[in-house]
Short mmCIF file of C-alpha atoms in Angstrom, two decimals:
data_model
loop_
_atom_site.label_atom_id
_atom_site.label_comp_id
_atom_site.label_asym_id
_atom_site.label_seq_id
_atom_site.Cartn_x
_atom_site.Cartn_y
_atom_site.Cartn_z
CA MET A 1221 40.71 -132.71 -56.87
CA THR A 1222 40.98 -134.93 -53.75
CA GLY A 1223 40.37 -138.69 -54.30
CA SER A 1224 37.66 -140.27 -56.51
CA GLU A 1225 34.11 -139.11 -56.91
CA LEU A 1226 32.10 -139.24 -53.68
CA THR A 1227 29.02 -141.38 -54.32
CA ASN A 1228 28.12 -142.74 -50.84
CA VAL A 1229 25.81 -140.37 -48.95
CA ARG A 1230 26.67 -142.27 -45.77
CA SER A 1231 30.42 -141.71 -45.98
CA PRO A 1232 31.97 -139.97 -42.95
CA ARG A 1233 33.00 -136.95 -45.03
CA VAL A 1234 29.48 -136.42 -46.38
CA LYS A 1235 27.84 -137.02 -42.99
CA ALA A 1236 30.17 -134.56 -41.33
CA ALA A 1237 29.19 -131.87 -43.85
CA ARG A 1238 25.54 -132.77 -43.85
CA ARG A 1239 25.21 -132.30 -40.07
CA LEU A 1240 25.96 -128.60 -40.59
CA THR A 1241 22.43 -128.12 -41.89
CA LYS A 1242 21.44 -128.17 -38.17
CA ARG A 1243 22.11 -125.10 -35.97
CA ALA A 1244 23.20 -127.17 -32.95
CA PHE A 1245 25.87 -128.87 -34.93
CA ARG A 1246 26.97 -125.63 -36.60
CA GLU A 1247 27.52 -124.18 -33.16
CA GLN A 1248 29.25 -127.31 -31.92
CA ASP A 1249 31.60 -127.67 -34.88
CA ARG A 1250 32.05 -123.91 -35.49
CA LYS A 1251 31.40 -124.47 -39.14
CA PHE A 1252 28.62 -123.86 -41.71
CA LEU A 1253 27.75 -124.53 -45.32
CA ALA A 1254 27.93 -121.92 -48.11
CA GLU A 1255 26.10 -122.98 -51.22
CA GLY A 1256 26.21 -121.67 -54.75
CA PRO A 1257 28.91 -120.02 -56.85
CA GLN A 1258 28.56 -116.51 -55.47
CA ALA A 1259 28.70 -117.51 -51.77
CA VAL A 1260 31.63 -119.90 -52.45
CA ARG A 1261 33.49 -117.26 -54.48
CA GLU A 1262 33.20 -114.71 -51.73
CA ALA A 1263 34.15 -117.15 -48.99
CA LEU A 1264 37.32 -117.98 -50.89
CA ARG A 1265 38.32 -114.33 -50.88
CA LEU A 1266 38.85 -114.54 -47.13
CA ASP A 1267 41.92 -116.21 -45.70
CA ASP A 1268 41.40 -119.53 -43.80
CA VAL A 1269 37.60 -119.49 -43.96
CA THR A 1270 36.88 -122.18 -46.57
CA LEU A 1271 37.84 -125.63 -45.22
CA GLU A 1272 36.72 -127.84 -48.10
CA LEU A 1273 34.71 -127.70 -51.33
CA PHE A 1274 32.22 -130.14 -52.78
CA THR A 1275 31.51 -129.85 -56.52
CA THR A 1276 29.79 -131.83 -59.20
CA ALA A 1277 31.45 -132.44 -62.51
CA GLU A 1278 28.89 -130.15 -64.20
CA ALA A 1279 29.57 -127.33 -61.79
CA GLU A 1280 33.31 -127.77 -62.20
CA LEU A 1281 32.88 -127.17 -65.94
CA ARG A 1282 30.62 -124.14 -65.36
CA HIS A 1283 32.83 -122.52 -62.72
CA PRO A 1284 36.41 -123.70 -63.30
CA GLU A 1285 37.79 -120.51 -61.80
CA ILE A 1286 36.24 -121.32 -58.48
CA VAL A 1287 37.71 -124.82 -58.33
CA THR A 1288 41.05 -123.46 -59.44
CA GLU A 1289 41.01 -120.76 -56.79
CA ALA A 1290 40.15 -123.34 -54.06
CA ALA A 1291 42.93 -125.63 -55.08
CA SER A 1292 45.45 -122.73 -55.23
CA ARG A 1293 44.56 -121.88 -51.63
CA GLY A 1294 45.09 -125.46 -50.54
CA VAL A 1295 41.36 -126.13 -49.97
CA PRO A 1296 40.54 -129.80 -50.49
CA VAL A 1297 38.12 -130.16 -53.48
CA HIS A 1298 35.85 -133.23 -53.58
CA ARG A 1299 33.95 -134.18 -56.72
CA ALA A 1300 30.55 -135.38 -55.63
CA SER A 1301 27.82 -137.31 -57.42
CA GLY A 1302 24.44 -135.70 -57.96
CA GLU A 1303 23.01 -137.84 -55.11
CA VAL A 1304 25.62 -136.67 -52.67
CA MET A 1305 25.20 -133.01 -53.72
CA SER A 1306 21.42 -133.32 -53.22
CA GLU A 1307 22.15 -134.57 -49.67
CA LEU A 1308 24.38 -131.54 -48.95
CA SER A 1309 22.26 -128.94 -50.79
CA GLN A 1310 19.38 -127.14 -49.06
CA THR A 1311 17.75 -126.04 -52.33
CA VAL A 1312 15.27 -127.83 -54.63
CA THR A 1313 17.70 -127.38 -57.56
CA PRO A 1314 21.30 -127.74 -56.29
CA GLN A 1315 23.85 -125.51 -58.05
CA GLY A 1316 26.57 -128.06 -57.58
CA LEU A 1317 28.91 -126.14 -55.28
CA VAL A 1318 28.93 -126.35 -51.48
CA ALA A 1319 31.78 -125.13 -49.25
CA VAL A 1320 32.38 -125.99 -45.63
CA CYS A 1321 33.38 -122.75 -43.96
CA ARG A 1322 34.50 -121.55 -40.49
CA LEU A 1323 32.07 -119.27 -38.65
CA VAL A 1324 32.96 -115.65 -39.48
CA HIS A 1325 31.03 -113.58 -36.92
CA VAL A 1326 32.96 -111.23 -34.62
CA PRO A 1327 32.37 -109.77 -31.10
CA LEU A 1328 30.35 -106.56 -30.95
CA GLU A 1329 33.33 -104.51 -29.79
CA GLU A 1330 35.27 -105.61 -32.94
CA ALA A 1331 32.36 -104.96 -35.25
CA LEU A 1332 32.09 -101.35 -33.98
CA ARG A 1333 35.83 -100.68 -34.07
CA GLY A 1334 36.85 -97.41 -35.62
CA GLU A 1335 34.21 -94.78 -36.46
CA PRO A 1336 31.11 -96.66 -37.72
CA ARG A 1337 28.53 -94.47 -39.52
CA LEU A 1338 25.86 -96.93 -40.45
CA VAL A 1339 24.88 -100.13 -38.62
CA ALA A 1340 21.89 -102.45 -39.04
CA MET A 1341 20.52 -104.36 -36.04
CA LEU A 1342 18.08 -107.25 -36.40
CA ALA A 1343 15.89 -107.73 -33.32
CA HIS A 1344 13.52 -110.74 -33.13
CA VAL A 1345 13.84 -111.31 -36.91
CA ARG A 1346 12.95 -114.95 -37.50
CA ASP A 1347 12.72 -115.40 -41.27
CA PRO A 1348 16.16 -116.44 -42.65
CA GLY A 1349 15.40 -115.09 -46.11
CA ASN A 1350 14.54 -111.65 -44.80
CA ALA A 1351 17.62 -111.63 -42.60
CA GLY A 1352 19.90 -112.50 -45.43
CA THR A 1353 18.32 -109.92 -47.67
CA VAL A 1354 18.82 -107.25 -44.98
CA MET A 1355 22.53 -108.26 -44.81
CA ARG A 1356 22.74 -107.81 -48.56
CA ALA A 1357 21.04 -104.43 -48.41
CA ALA A 1358 23.31 -103.32 -45.62
CA ASP A 1359 26.36 -104.31 -47.57
CA ALA A 1360 25.10 -102.55 -50.68
CA ALA A 1361 24.37 -99.39 -48.69
CA GLY A 1362 27.91 -99.37 -47.32
CA ALA A 1363 27.00 -100.24 -43.72
CA ASP A 1364 29.84 -100.89 -41.30
CA SER A 1365 28.31 -103.94 -39.58
CA VAL A 1366 25.22 -105.94 -38.98
CA ILE A 1367 24.10 -107.09 -35.48
CA PHE A 1368 21.82 -110.04 -34.89
CA THR A 1369 20.35 -109.83 -31.43
CA ASP A 1370 20.01 -112.83 -29.15
CA ALA A 1371 16.38 -113.49 -30.21
CA SER A 1372 17.04 -113.45 -33.98
CA VAL A 1373 17.52 -116.13 -36.58
CA ASP A 1374 20.94 -117.80 -37.06
CA PRO A 1375 22.76 -116.01 -39.92
CA TYR A 1376 24.40 -119.27 -40.82
CA ASN A 1377 21.03 -120.84 -41.67
CA GLY A 1378 21.35 -122.08 -45.26
CA LYS A 1379 18.55 -119.88 -46.54
CA CYS A 1380 20.02 -116.87 -44.79
CA VAL A 1381 23.47 -117.45 -46.29
CA ARG A 1382 22.02 -117.84 -49.80
CA ALA A 1383 19.84 -114.74 -49.45
CA SER A 1384 22.88 -112.69 -48.40
CA VAL A 1385 24.47 -113.57 -51.78
CA GLY A 1386 27.96 -113.39 -50.32
CA SER A 1387 27.42 -110.29 -48.19
CA LEU A 1388 27.92 -112.42 -45.01
CA PHE A 1389 31.58 -112.50 -46.00
CA HIS A 1390 31.85 -108.76 -46.74
CA LEU A 1391 31.08 -106.93 -43.53
CA PRO A 1392 31.44 -107.63 -39.78
CA VAL A 1393 28.49 -109.63 -38.40
CA THR A 1394 27.79 -110.01 -34.67
CA ILE A 1395 25.37 -112.57 -33.31
CA GLY A 1396 23.67 -113.08 -29.96
CA ALA A 1397 23.96 -109.52 -28.70
CA PRO A 1398 21.38 -108.36 -26.10
CA VAL A 1399 19.52 -105.36 -27.39
CA GLY A 1400 20.21 -103.14 -24.45
CA ALA A 1401 23.94 -103.83 -24.37
CA ALA A 1402 24.13 -103.29 -28.14
CA VAL A 1403 22.34 -99.96 -28.00
CA ARG A 1404 24.60 -98.76 -25.21
CA GLN A 1405 27.75 -99.58 -27.21
CA LEU A 1406 26.28 -97.91 -30.33
CA ARG A 1407 25.65 -94.74 -28.40
CA GLU A 1408 29.10 -94.88 -26.90
CA ARG A 1409 30.42 -94.94 -30.47
CA GLY A 1410 28.42 -91.80 -31.32
CA LEU A 1411 25.66 -93.38 -33.30
CA ARG A 1412 22.01 -92.25 -33.13
CA VAL A 1413 19.77 -95.28 -32.69
CA LEU A 1414 16.59 -95.30 -34.73
CA ALA A 1415 13.88 -97.97 -34.61
CA ALA A 1416 12.11 -98.68 -37.90
CA ASP A 1417 8.41 -99.21 -37.06
CA GLY A 1418 5.14 -98.56 -38.86
CA ALA A 1419 3.80 -96.85 -35.77
CA GLY A 1420 6.58 -94.28 -35.65
CA LYS A 1421 5.55 -90.66 -35.11
CA HIS A 1422 8.13 -89.45 -37.63
CA THR A 1423 8.77 -90.52 -41.15
CA LEU A 1424 11.99 -90.73 -43.11
CA ASP A 1425 11.14 -87.36 -44.58
CA ASP A 1426 11.13 -85.77 -41.11
CA VAL A 1427 14.46 -86.92 -39.64
CA ASP A 1428 18.05 -85.86 -40.28
CA LEU A 1429 20.01 -88.89 -41.26
CA SER A 1430 23.31 -87.21 -42.13
CA GLY A 1431 24.99 -88.32 -38.91
CA PRO A 1432 26.16 -91.77 -37.75
CA THR A 1433 23.07 -93.94 -37.46
CA ALA A 1434 22.08 -97.42 -36.28
CA TRP A 1435 18.78 -98.80 -37.46
CA ILE A 1436 16.84 -101.46 -35.47
CA PHE A 1437 14.61 -103.66 -37.61
CA GLY A 1438 12.05 -105.93 -35.98
CA ASN A 1439 10.00 -109.13 -36.48
CA GLU A 1440 8.21 -109.62 -39.77
CA ALA A 1441 4.80 -110.12 -38.19
CA TRP A 1442 4.61 -107.94 -35.06
CA GLY A 1443 7.43 -105.43 -35.49
CA LEU A 1444 9.30 -104.22 -32.41
CA PRO A 1445 8.13 -104.78 -28.79
CA GLU A 1446 7.65 -101.68 -26.66
CA GLU A 1447 10.70 -102.33 -24.58
CA ILE A 1448 12.93 -102.17 -27.67
CA LEU A 1449 11.14 -99.10 -29.02
CA ALA A 1450 11.86 -97.48 -25.65
CA GLU A 1451 15.65 -98.10 -26.17
CA ALA A 1452 15.76 -96.10 -29.40
CA ASP A 1453 16.38 -92.42 -29.68
CA ASP A 1454 13.49 -92.13 -32.15
CA VAL A 1455 10.90 -94.35 -33.87
CA VAL A 1456 10.76 -93.77 -37.62
CA ARG A 1457 8.39 -95.17 -40.25
CA VAL A 1458 8.76 -95.42 -43.97
CA PRO A 1459 6.14 -93.18 -45.58
CA ILE A 1460 3.56 -94.91 -47.76
CA TYR A 1461 2.53 -92.65 -50.61
CA GLY A 1462 0.33 -95.14 -52.44
CA GLN A 1463 -2.33 -97.65 -51.25
CA ALA A 1464 -0.10 -100.45 -50.04
CA GLU A 1465 -0.82 -101.50 -46.45
CA SER A 1466 2.88 -101.75 -45.60
CA LEU A 1467 6.33 -102.83 -46.81
CA ASN A 1468 7.86 -106.13 -45.87
CA LEU A 1469 10.89 -106.15 -43.55
CA ALA A 1470 13.61 -106.47 -46.17
CA THR A 1471 12.20 -103.72 -48.40
CA ALA A 1472 11.70 -101.31 -45.52
CA ALA A 1473 15.19 -102.00 -44.24
CA ALA A 1474 16.67 -101.34 -47.69
CA VAL A 1475 14.81 -98.00 -47.86
CA CYS A 1476 15.97 -96.93 -44.44
CA LEU A 1477 19.60 -97.95 -45.02
CA TYR A 1478 19.80 -96.28 -48.38
CA SER A 1479 18.17 -93.13 -47.00
CA SER A 1480 20.93 -92.93 -44.43
CA ALA A 1481 23.64 -93.76 -46.92
CA ARG A 1482 22.47 -91.04 -49.32
CA ALA A 1483 22.09 -88.39 -46.54
CA GLN A 1484 25.61 -89.12 -45.32
CA ARG A 1485 27.02 -88.67 -48.89
CA VAL A 1486 25.16 -85.55 -49.94
CA PRO A 1487 27.41 -82.52 -49.40
#
């Protein structure tokens, strides 16, 4: 534990961490905040990613293994008062653990290294909760990488990091990729590019998903624009068997990713 308990919300250390709640400062400092035990635990599994850890006395008692792991890795651990933690936290009920981390995204070429078989691309996705949940679904389905296009939400947004439940630290993530350039590289790597859209002529039941596949998922409200649909090899919709009008983005993405994962694993 480094020093005495932090109680001053205006201290330079707290202010330096607090500024990372803003995207401009995250990009400037090349750092972000990971909040909650699961996110912090997964961040600590990576070398040289976690820079410092803030914890309340209560959280230290609940999760001693996290504090011990941080200390063993040489990560400065600061005990913070409830007031300071509330200043750093972006949730209504802080969980008492906030880590300052280095940005972990990688260039597109690195994310597609090797022989990727399943990739998720988020195009014009603006809701951080949905984006984080898609990352989590991609991770669970065994995807090789996730691509955030240049018009999508920042994956280091606090809500997005929390919604990913640690998956941000599990698989290569690329940010700021132009759609056209990303599609070209995906095809060069041998992936078939499918756009998920409710207006697709084919359903998941109609397409062969056994080969390497990249899925493009669009905006929550208006889906994918025509110019992006034109980039895809096919436009596919999730079949609706009941009376629901549609599925939300994260649910539809999970269905598509798992359909591909299953098809690639069935002999």
